[in-house]
Amino acid sequence: MTDSFLSELANSLLDKTVFDIVKNLKDIQVMTENNLLERRMKLIYSHDAIKEKMIERHKEALANEIRVNPRNAEVLRARQMAELEAADKHNENELNLLDMKIIMELDQTVSDQQITLEKVGVPGFSVTNKPADVKLQMYLLEFITILSIKDGIE
């Protein structure tokens, strides 16, 4: 970081509203992450409940088949295993789809933060997805947060 960059950063932080903006952005991010995690967990719990019902249904059908026609029990067991595997594959695909949506939403949150901080004139912030630039922005946000705590703002 150059001296001019540090000077620009210090000047942008003279206006205490930057601290409030960073805190609000952090709060929004935490809420977003919690909501996304909740959506993901609901899907997982739903998959688990459906799978448990399927297993119970399979057990009952197999027990009935063994009683009624024991010769068909192996065929039924094989169909049930195929159905269970298909359901697992479907659930995995559905979870992967949701994970991709979650990543896109998190990327959008980062982009929104970058836009907001760029608009208020905090140096080092612009819309980017370059890992080195994003890492620098994360360090800057951590630094600003530490300063706001030391300043008694947060």
Short mmCIF file of N, CA and C in Angstrom, two decimals:
data_model
loop_
_atom_site.label_atom_id
_atom_site.label_comp_id
_atom_site.label_asym_id
_atom_site.label_seq_id
_atom_site.Cartn_x
_atom_site.Cartn_y
_atom_site.Cartn_z
N MET A 1 0.84 -1.18 0.00
CA MET A 1 0.00 0.00 0.00
C MET A 1 0.88 1.24 0.00
N THR A 2 0.56 2.14 -0.87
CA THR A 2 1.35 3.35 -0.98
C THR A 2 0.92 4.35 0.08
N ASP A 3 1.78 5.35 0.28
CA ASP A 3 1.45 6.41 1.24
C ASP A 3 0.21 7.18 0.80
N SER A 4 0.09 7.40 -0.50
CA SER A 4 -1.08 8.15 -0.98
C SER A 4 -2.36 7.33 -0.76
N PHE A 5 -2.29 6.01 -0.93
CA PHE A 5 -3.45 5.16 -0.68
C PHE A 5 -3.84 5.25 0.79
N LEU A 6 -2.86 5.13 1.68
CA LEU A 6 -3.14 5.20 3.12
C LEU A 6 -3.70 6.56 3.50
N SER A 7 -3.19 7.61 2.87
CA SER A 7 -3.69 8.96 3.14
C SER A 7 -5.15 9.09 2.68
N GLU A 8 -5.46 8.56 1.48
CA GLU A 8 -6.83 8.59 0.99
C GLU A 8 -7.76 7.80 1.91
N LEU A 9 -7.27 6.65 2.37
CA LEU A 9 -8.07 5.82 3.27
C LEU A 9 -8.35 6.57 4.57
N ALA A 10 -7.31 7.18 5.13
CA ALA A 10 -7.48 7.93 6.38
C ALA A 10 -8.48 9.08 6.18
N ASN A 11 -8.37 9.79 5.07
CA ASN A 11 -9.29 10.90 4.79
C ASN A 11 -10.73 10.39 4.64
N SER A 12 -10.91 9.24 4.01
CA SER A 12 -12.28 8.72 3.84
C SER A 12 -12.87 8.29 5.17
N LEU A 13 -12.01 7.93 6.12
CA LEU A 13 -12.50 7.49 7.42
C LEU A 13 -12.72 8.63 8.40
N LEU A 14 -12.34 9.85 8.02
CA LEU A 14 -12.61 11.00 8.88
C LEU A 14 -14.12 11.20 9.02
N ASP A 15 -14.84 10.87 7.96
CA ASP A 15 -16.30 10.92 8.01
C ASP A 15 -16.76 9.63 8.68
N LYS A 16 -17.26 9.73 9.87
CA LYS A 16 -17.63 8.56 10.67
C LYS A 16 -18.76 7.74 10.05
N THR A 17 -19.43 8.28 9.03
CA THR A 17 -20.52 7.52 8.41
C THR A 17 -19.99 6.26 7.72
N VAL A 18 -18.74 6.27 7.30
CA VAL A 18 -18.15 5.08 6.68
C VAL A 18 -18.20 3.91 7.66
N PHE A 19 -17.92 4.19 8.94
CA PHE A 19 -17.99 3.13 9.95
C PHE A 19 -19.40 2.56 10.05
N ASP A 20 -20.39 3.45 10.02
CA ASP A 20 -21.78 2.99 10.08
C ASP A 20 -22.16 2.18 8.84
N ILE A 21 -21.69 2.63 7.70
CA ILE A 21 -21.98 1.92 6.45
C ILE A 21 -21.37 0.52 6.50
N VAL A 22 -20.13 0.42 6.93
CA VAL A 22 -19.47 -0.89 7.01
C VAL A 22 -20.21 -1.79 7.99
N LYS A 23 -20.63 -1.23 9.13
CA LYS A 23 -21.38 -2.04 10.10
C LYS A 23 -22.70 -2.52 9.50
N ASN A 24 -23.41 -1.63 8.81
CA ASN A 24 -24.68 -2.01 8.19
C ASN A 24 -24.47 -3.07 7.10
N LEU A 25 -23.41 -2.92 6.31
CA LEU A 25 -23.12 -3.92 5.28
C LEU A 25 -22.81 -5.28 5.91
N LYS A 26 -22.09 -5.23 7.02
CA LYS A 26 -21.76 -6.48 7.74
C LYS A 26 -23.04 -7.13 8.28
N ASP A 27 -23.92 -6.32 8.85
CA ASP A 27 -25.19 -6.84 9.37
C ASP A 27 -26.03 -7.47 8.25
N ILE A 28 -26.09 -6.80 7.12
CA ILE A 28 -26.83 -7.33 5.97
C ILE A 28 -26.22 -8.65 5.51
N GLN A 29 -24.90 -8.70 5.48
CA GLN A 29 -24.23 -9.93 5.04
C GLN A 29 -24.53 -11.08 6.00
N VAL A 30 -24.48 -10.82 7.30
CA VAL A 30 -24.76 -11.87 8.28
C VAL A 30 -26.20 -12.37 8.13
N MET A 31 -27.15 -11.44 7.96
CA MET A 31 -28.55 -11.85 7.77
C MET A 31 -28.70 -12.67 6.49
N THR A 32 -28.05 -12.24 5.42
CA THR A 32 -28.12 -12.95 4.15
C THR A 32 -27.54 -14.36 4.30
N GLU A 33 -26.38 -14.46 4.94
CA GLU A 33 -25.75 -15.77 5.14
C GLU A 33 -26.63 -16.68 5.99
N ASN A 34 -27.23 -16.13 7.04
CA ASN A 34 -28.11 -16.93 7.89
C ASN A 34 -29.34 -17.42 7.12
N ASN A 35 -29.93 -16.54 6.31
CA ASN A 35 -31.09 -16.93 5.51
C ASN A 35 -30.74 -18.01 4.50
N LEU A 36 -29.59 -17.86 3.87
CA LEU A 36 -29.16 -18.85 2.88
C LEU A 36 -28.87 -20.20 3.54
N LEU A 37 -28.24 -20.15 4.70
CA LEU A 37 -27.98 -21.39 5.43
C LEU A 37 -29.29 -22.06 5.83
N GLU A 38 -30.25 -21.25 6.27
CA GLU A 38 -31.55 -21.80 6.66
C GLU A 38 -32.24 -22.46 5.46
N ARG A 39 -32.19 -21.82 4.29
CA ARG A 39 -32.77 -22.43 3.08
C ARG A 39 -32.11 -23.76 2.76
N ARG A 40 -30.79 -23.79 2.89
CA ARG A 40 -30.05 -25.02 2.59
C ARG A 40 -30.41 -26.12 3.58
N MET A 41 -30.47 -25.77 4.85
CA MET A 41 -30.79 -26.77 5.87
C MET A 41 -32.22 -27.28 5.72
N LYS A 42 -33.16 -26.41 5.35
CA LYS A 42 -34.54 -26.84 5.12
C LYS A 42 -34.60 -27.88 4.01
N LEU A 43 -33.84 -27.63 2.94
CA LEU A 43 -33.82 -28.59 1.83
C LEU A 43 -33.24 -29.92 2.29
N ILE A 44 -32.15 -29.88 3.04
CA ILE A 44 -31.54 -31.11 3.53
C ILE A 44 -32.50 -31.87 4.44
N TYR A 45 -33.16 -31.16 5.36
CA TYR A 45 -34.12 -31.81 6.26
C TYR A 45 -35.29 -32.39 5.48
N SER A 46 -35.73 -31.68 4.46
CA SER A 46 -36.82 -32.17 3.61
C SER A 46 -36.40 -33.47 2.91
N HIS A 47 -35.19 -33.46 2.36
CA HIS A 47 -34.69 -34.67 1.70
C HIS A 47 -34.61 -35.84 2.69
N ASP A 48 -34.12 -35.56 3.87
CA ASP A 48 -34.00 -36.62 4.88
C ASP A 48 -35.37 -37.18 5.25
N ALA A 49 -36.36 -36.31 5.43
CA ALA A 49 -37.71 -36.77 5.79
C ALA A 49 -38.32 -37.61 4.68
N ILE A 50 -38.15 -37.18 3.44
CA ILE A 50 -38.68 -37.93 2.30
C ILE A 50 -38.01 -39.30 2.20
N LYS A 51 -36.70 -39.31 2.42
CA LYS A 51 -35.96 -40.58 2.36
C LYS A 51 -36.41 -41.53 3.46
N GLU A 52 -36.61 -41.01 4.66
CA GLU A 52 -37.07 -41.86 5.76
C GLU A 52 -38.44 -42.46 5.46
N LYS A 53 -39.35 -41.65 4.90
CA LYS A 53 -40.67 -42.16 4.54
C LYS A 53 -40.56 -43.24 3.47
N MET A 54 -39.66 -43.01 2.50
CA MET A 54 -39.47 -43.98 1.43
C MET A 54 -38.95 -45.31 2.01
N ILE A 55 -38.00 -45.23 2.92
CA ILE A 55 -37.45 -46.43 3.53
C ILE A 55 -38.53 -47.18 4.31
N GLU A 56 -39.35 -46.45 5.04
CA GLU A 56 -40.45 -47.09 5.78
C GLU A 56 -41.44 -47.76 4.82
N ARG A 57 -41.77 -47.04 3.75
CA ARG A 57 -42.68 -47.60 2.74
C ARG A 57 -42.09 -48.87 2.13
N HIS A 58 -40.78 -48.83 1.87
CA HIS A 58 -40.10 -49.99 1.30
C HIS A 58 -40.14 -51.18 2.27
N LYS A 59 -39.89 -50.91 3.54
CA LYS A 59 -39.91 -51.99 4.54
C LYS A 59 -41.27 -52.65 4.59
N GLU A 60 -42.32 -51.83 4.62
CA GLU A 60 -43.69 -52.37 4.68
C GLU A 60 -44.01 -53.17 3.42
N ALA A 61 -43.66 -52.65 2.26
CA ALA A 61 -43.94 -53.34 1.00
C ALA A 61 -43.17 -54.65 0.92
N LEU A 62 -41.93 -54.63 1.38
CA LEU A 62 -41.10 -55.84 1.34
C LEU A 62 -41.65 -56.89 2.30
N ALA A 63 -42.03 -56.48 3.49
CA ALA A 63 -42.60 -57.41 4.47
C ALA A 63 -43.88 -58.03 3.91
N ASN A 64 -44.70 -57.23 3.27
CA ASN A 64 -45.93 -57.72 2.67
C ASN A 64 -45.63 -58.70 1.52
N GLU A 65 -44.63 -58.34 0.72
CA GLU A 65 -44.27 -59.20 -0.42
C GLU A 65 -43.72 -60.53 0.06
N ILE A 66 -42.94 -60.51 1.12
CA ILE A 66 -42.39 -61.76 1.68
C ILE A 66 -43.54 -62.65 2.16
N ARG A 67 -44.57 -62.06 2.75
CA ARG A 67 -45.72 -62.81 3.23
C ARG A 67 -46.54 -63.38 2.06
N VAL A 68 -46.78 -62.54 1.06
CA VAL A 68 -47.68 -62.90 -0.03
C VAL A 68 -46.98 -63.72 -1.12
N ASN A 69 -45.82 -63.25 -1.56
CA ASN A 69 -45.14 -63.90 -2.67
C ASN A 69 -43.63 -63.81 -2.46
N PRO A 70 -43.04 -64.69 -1.64
CA PRO A 70 -41.62 -64.60 -1.29
C PRO A 70 -40.67 -64.64 -2.49
N ARG A 71 -41.09 -65.25 -3.59
CA ARG A 71 -40.21 -65.35 -4.78
C ARG A 71 -39.96 -63.97 -5.40
N ASN A 72 -40.89 -63.06 -5.26
CA ASN A 72 -40.75 -61.72 -5.85
C ASN A 72 -40.02 -60.74 -4.92
N ALA A 73 -39.67 -61.20 -3.73
CA ALA A 73 -39.04 -60.30 -2.75
C ALA A 73 -37.72 -59.72 -3.25
N GLU A 74 -36.90 -60.53 -3.88
CA GLU A 74 -35.61 -60.03 -4.39
C GLU A 74 -35.79 -59.01 -5.51
N VAL A 75 -36.75 -59.26 -6.38
CA VAL A 75 -37.04 -58.31 -7.47
C VAL A 75 -37.51 -56.98 -6.87
N LEU A 76 -38.40 -57.07 -5.90
CA LEU A 76 -38.89 -55.86 -5.24
C LEU A 76 -37.75 -55.13 -4.54
N ARG A 77 -36.90 -55.88 -3.84
CA ARG A 77 -35.77 -55.27 -3.14
C ARG A 77 -34.86 -54.53 -4.13
N ALA A 78 -34.62 -55.12 -5.29
CA ALA A 78 -33.78 -54.48 -6.31
C ALA A 78 -34.43 -53.20 -6.84
N ARG A 79 -35.76 -53.24 -7.06
CA ARG A 79 -36.47 -52.02 -7.51
C ARG A 79 -36.42 -50.93 -6.45
N GLN A 80 -36.55 -51.35 -5.20
CA GLN A 80 -36.50 -50.37 -4.11
C GLN A 80 -35.12 -49.73 -4.01
N MET A 81 -34.08 -50.53 -4.17
CA MET A 81 -32.72 -49.97 -4.13
C MET A 81 -32.51 -48.98 -5.27
N ALA A 82 -33.03 -49.32 -6.44
CA ALA A 82 -32.91 -48.42 -7.59
C ALA A 82 -33.68 -47.12 -7.33
N GLU A 83 -34.86 -47.23 -6.73
CA GLU A 83 -35.64 -46.05 -6.41
C GLU A 83 -34.92 -45.17 -5.39
N LEU A 84 -34.32 -45.80 -4.40
CA LEU A 84 -33.57 -45.07 -3.37
C LEU A 84 -32.35 -44.37 -3.97
N GLU A 85 -31.63 -45.06 -4.85
CA GLU A 85 -30.47 -44.46 -5.51
C GLU A 85 -30.88 -43.30 -6.40
N ALA A 86 -31.99 -43.44 -7.10
CA ALA A 86 -32.49 -42.36 -7.96
C ALA A 86 -32.87 -41.14 -7.11
N ALA A 87 -33.50 -41.41 -5.97
CA ALA A 87 -33.88 -40.30 -5.08
C ALA A 87 -32.64 -39.61 -4.53
N ASP A 88 -31.63 -40.38 -4.15
CA ASP A 88 -30.38 -39.80 -3.65
C ASP A 88 -29.72 -38.93 -4.72
N LYS A 89 -29.70 -39.42 -5.95
CA LYS A 89 -29.11 -38.66 -7.07
C LYS A 89 -29.90 -37.36 -7.29
N HIS A 90 -31.23 -37.46 -7.27
CA HIS A 90 -32.07 -36.27 -7.44
C HIS A 90 -31.80 -35.26 -6.33
N ASN A 91 -31.73 -35.74 -5.09
CA ASN A 91 -31.48 -34.86 -3.96
C ASN A 91 -30.12 -34.19 -4.06
N GLU A 92 -29.13 -34.95 -4.49
CA GLU A 92 -27.78 -34.39 -4.65
C GLU A 92 -27.79 -33.29 -5.71
N ASN A 93 -28.47 -33.55 -6.83
CA ASN A 93 -28.56 -32.54 -7.90
C ASN A 93 -29.29 -31.29 -7.43
N GLU A 94 -30.38 -31.50 -6.69
CA GLU A 94 -31.16 -30.38 -6.18
C GLU A 94 -30.33 -29.54 -5.20
N LEU A 95 -29.56 -30.21 -4.35
CA LEU A 95 -28.71 -29.49 -3.40
C LEU A 95 -27.59 -28.74 -4.13
N ASN A 96 -27.01 -29.37 -5.15
CA ASN A 96 -25.97 -28.69 -5.94
C ASN A 96 -26.53 -27.45 -6.62
N LEU A 97 -27.75 -27.55 -7.14
CA LEU A 97 -28.40 -26.39 -7.77
C LEU A 97 -28.59 -25.26 -6.77
N LEU A 98 -29.08 -25.62 -5.58
CA LEU A 98 -29.27 -24.61 -4.54
C LEU A 98 -27.93 -23.99 -4.15
N ASP A 99 -26.90 -24.82 -4.01
CA ASP A 99 -25.57 -24.30 -3.65
C ASP A 99 -25.08 -23.30 -4.69
N MET A 100 -25.32 -23.58 -5.96
CA MET A 100 -24.91 -22.63 -7.01
C MET A 100 -25.68 -21.32 -6.88
N LYS A 101 -26.98 -21.40 -6.57
CA LYS A 101 -27.77 -20.18 -6.36
C LYS A 101 -27.25 -19.41 -5.16
N ILE A 102 -26.90 -20.13 -4.10
CA ILE A 102 -26.37 -19.48 -2.89
C ILE A 102 -25.07 -18.76 -3.21
N ILE A 103 -24.20 -19.41 -3.95
CA ILE A 103 -22.93 -18.77 -4.32
C ILE A 103 -23.18 -17.51 -5.13
N MET A 104 -24.13 -17.58 -6.05
CA MET A 104 -24.46 -16.39 -6.85
C MET A 104 -25.01 -15.27 -5.97
N GLU A 105 -25.85 -15.61 -4.99
CA GLU A 105 -26.39 -14.59 -4.08
C GLU A 105 -25.28 -13.98 -3.22
N LEU A 106 -24.36 -14.81 -2.77
CA LEU A 106 -23.24 -14.29 -1.97
C LEU A 106 -22.34 -13.40 -2.82
N ASP A 107 -22.10 -13.81 -4.05
CA ASP A 107 -21.31 -12.97 -4.96
C ASP A 107 -22.00 -11.63 -5.19
N GLN A 108 -23.34 -11.65 -5.29
CA GLN A 108 -24.09 -10.41 -5.47
C GLN A 108 -23.96 -9.52 -4.23
N THR A 109 -23.98 -10.14 -3.06
CA THR A 109 -23.81 -9.38 -1.81
C THR A 109 -22.45 -8.69 -1.79
N VAL A 110 -21.42 -9.43 -2.18
CA VAL A 110 -20.07 -8.85 -2.23
C VAL A 110 -20.04 -7.69 -3.22
N SER A 111 -20.64 -7.89 -4.38
CA SER A 111 -20.68 -6.84 -5.40
C SER A 111 -21.41 -5.61 -4.88
N ASP A 112 -22.53 -5.80 -4.20
CA ASP A 112 -23.29 -4.68 -3.63
C ASP A 112 -22.43 -3.91 -2.62
N GLN A 113 -21.68 -4.66 -1.81
CA GLN A 113 -20.80 -4.02 -0.83
C GLN A 113 -19.72 -3.19 -1.53
N GLN A 114 -19.14 -3.78 -2.57
CA GLN A 114 -18.09 -3.08 -3.31
C GLN A 114 -18.63 -1.79 -3.93
N ILE A 115 -19.81 -1.87 -4.51
CA ILE A 115 -20.42 -0.69 -5.13
C ILE A 115 -20.68 0.40 -4.09
N THR A 116 -21.25 -0.01 -2.96
CA THR A 116 -21.57 0.96 -1.90
C THR A 116 -20.32 1.65 -1.40
N LEU A 117 -19.28 0.89 -1.11
CA LEU A 117 -18.06 1.48 -0.55
C LEU A 117 -17.31 2.31 -1.60
N GLU A 118 -17.41 1.91 -2.85
CA GLU A 118 -16.80 2.72 -3.91
C GLU A 118 -17.53 4.06 -4.03
N LYS A 119 -18.87 4.01 -3.95
CA LYS A 119 -19.67 5.24 -4.08
C LYS A 119 -19.38 6.23 -2.96
N VAL A 120 -19.12 5.73 -1.74
CA VAL A 120 -18.85 6.65 -0.64
C VAL A 120 -17.38 7.06 -0.58
N GLY A 121 -16.59 6.56 -1.55
CA GLY A 121 -15.22 7.04 -1.69
C GLY A 121 -14.17 6.34 -0.86
N VAL A 122 -14.44 5.11 -0.45
CA VAL A 122 -13.42 4.37 0.30
C VAL A 122 -12.44 3.80 -0.73
N PRO A 123 -11.17 4.19 -0.64
CA PRO A 123 -10.19 3.71 -1.62
C PRO A 123 -10.00 2.20 -1.50
N GLY A 124 -9.69 1.58 -2.63
CA GLY A 124 -9.48 0.13 -2.65
C GLY A 124 -10.73 -0.64 -2.99
N PHE A 125 -11.86 0.06 -3.08
CA PHE A 125 -13.11 -0.63 -3.37
C PHE A 125 -13.61 -0.29 -4.76
N SER A 126 -13.82 -1.34 -5.53
CA SER A 126 -14.44 -1.29 -6.84
C SER A 126 -14.97 -2.69 -7.09
N VAL A 127 -15.87 -2.82 -8.04
CA VAL A 127 -16.43 -4.13 -8.32
C VAL A 127 -15.35 -4.98 -8.99
N THR A 128 -15.05 -6.10 -8.35
CA THR A 128 -14.04 -7.02 -8.86
C THR A 128 -14.31 -8.40 -8.31
N ASN A 129 -13.82 -9.39 -9.04
CA ASN A 129 -13.86 -10.75 -8.51
C ASN A 129 -12.46 -11.36 -8.52
N LYS A 130 -11.46 -10.51 -8.72
CA LYS A 130 -10.08 -10.98 -8.67
C LYS A 130 -9.74 -11.32 -7.21
N PRO A 131 -9.30 -12.55 -6.97
CA PRO A 131 -9.05 -12.99 -5.59
C PRO A 131 -8.14 -12.06 -4.79
N ALA A 132 -7.07 -11.55 -5.39
CA ALA A 132 -6.15 -10.67 -4.66
C ALA A 132 -6.84 -9.37 -4.26
N ASP A 133 -7.64 -8.80 -5.17
CA ASP A 133 -8.36 -7.56 -4.87
C ASP A 133 -9.43 -7.77 -3.80
N VAL A 134 -10.15 -8.88 -3.90
CA VAL A 134 -11.19 -9.19 -2.91
C VAL A 134 -10.55 -9.40 -1.54
N LYS A 135 -9.41 -10.09 -1.52
CA LYS A 135 -8.71 -10.32 -0.25
C LYS A 135 -8.27 -8.99 0.37
N LEU A 136 -7.76 -8.08 -0.45
CA LEU A 136 -7.37 -6.75 0.04
C LEU A 136 -8.59 -6.03 0.61
N GLN A 137 -9.72 -6.12 -0.09
CA GLN A 137 -10.94 -5.47 0.39
C GLN A 137 -11.39 -6.07 1.72
N MET A 138 -11.23 -7.37 1.87
CA MET A 138 -11.59 -8.02 3.13
C MET A 138 -10.71 -7.49 4.27
N TYR A 139 -9.41 -7.36 3.98
CA TYR A 139 -8.50 -6.81 5.00
C TYR A 139 -8.86 -5.37 5.34
N LEU A 140 -9.22 -4.60 4.32
CA LEU A 140 -9.62 -3.21 4.57
C LEU A 140 -10.87 -3.15 5.44
N LEU A 141 -11.85 -4.01 5.15
CA LEU A 141 -13.07 -4.05 5.96
C LEU A 141 -12.76 -4.45 7.41
N GLU A 142 -11.88 -5.40 7.57
CA GLU A 142 -11.48 -5.81 8.93
C GLU A 142 -10.79 -4.65 9.64
N PHE A 143 -9.92 -3.95 8.94
CA PHE A 143 -9.21 -2.81 9.50
C PHE A 143 -10.19 -1.71 9.91
N ILE A 144 -11.14 -1.41 9.03
CA ILE A 144 -12.15 -0.38 9.32
C ILE A 144 -12.98 -0.79 10.53
N THR A 145 -13.35 -2.06 10.60
CA THR A 145 -14.12 -2.56 11.74
C THR A 145 -13.34 -2.42 13.04
N ILE A 146 -12.07 -2.75 13.01
CA ILE A 146 -11.22 -2.62 14.20
C ILE A 146 -11.13 -1.15 14.62
N LEU A 147 -10.96 -0.27 13.64
CA LEU A 147 -10.90 1.16 13.95
C LEU A 147 -12.21 1.66 14.56
N SER A 148 -13.33 1.15 14.05
CA SER A 148 -14.62 1.61 14.57
C SER A 148 -14.81 1.13 16.00
N ILE A 149 -14.31 -0.04 16.32
CA ILE A 149 -14.39 -0.56 17.71
C ILE A 149 -13.51 0.29 18.62
N LYS A 150 -12.30 0.58 18.15
CA LYS A 150 -11.38 1.39 18.96
C LYS A 150 -11.90 2.81 19.15
N ASP A 151 -12.66 3.27 18.17
CA ASP A 151 -13.21 4.62 18.22
C ASP A 151 -14.52 4.65 19.01
N GLY A 152 -14.99 3.46 19.41
CA GLY A 152 -16.22 3.37 20.18
C GLY A 152 -17.47 3.57 19.36
N ILE A 153 -17.38 3.35 18.07
CA ILE A 153 -18.52 3.58 17.18
C ILE A 153 -19.41 2.33 17.13
N GLU A 154 -18.80 1.16 17.13
CA GLU A 154 -19.59 -0.06 16.98
C GLU A 154 -20.16 -0.55 18.28
#
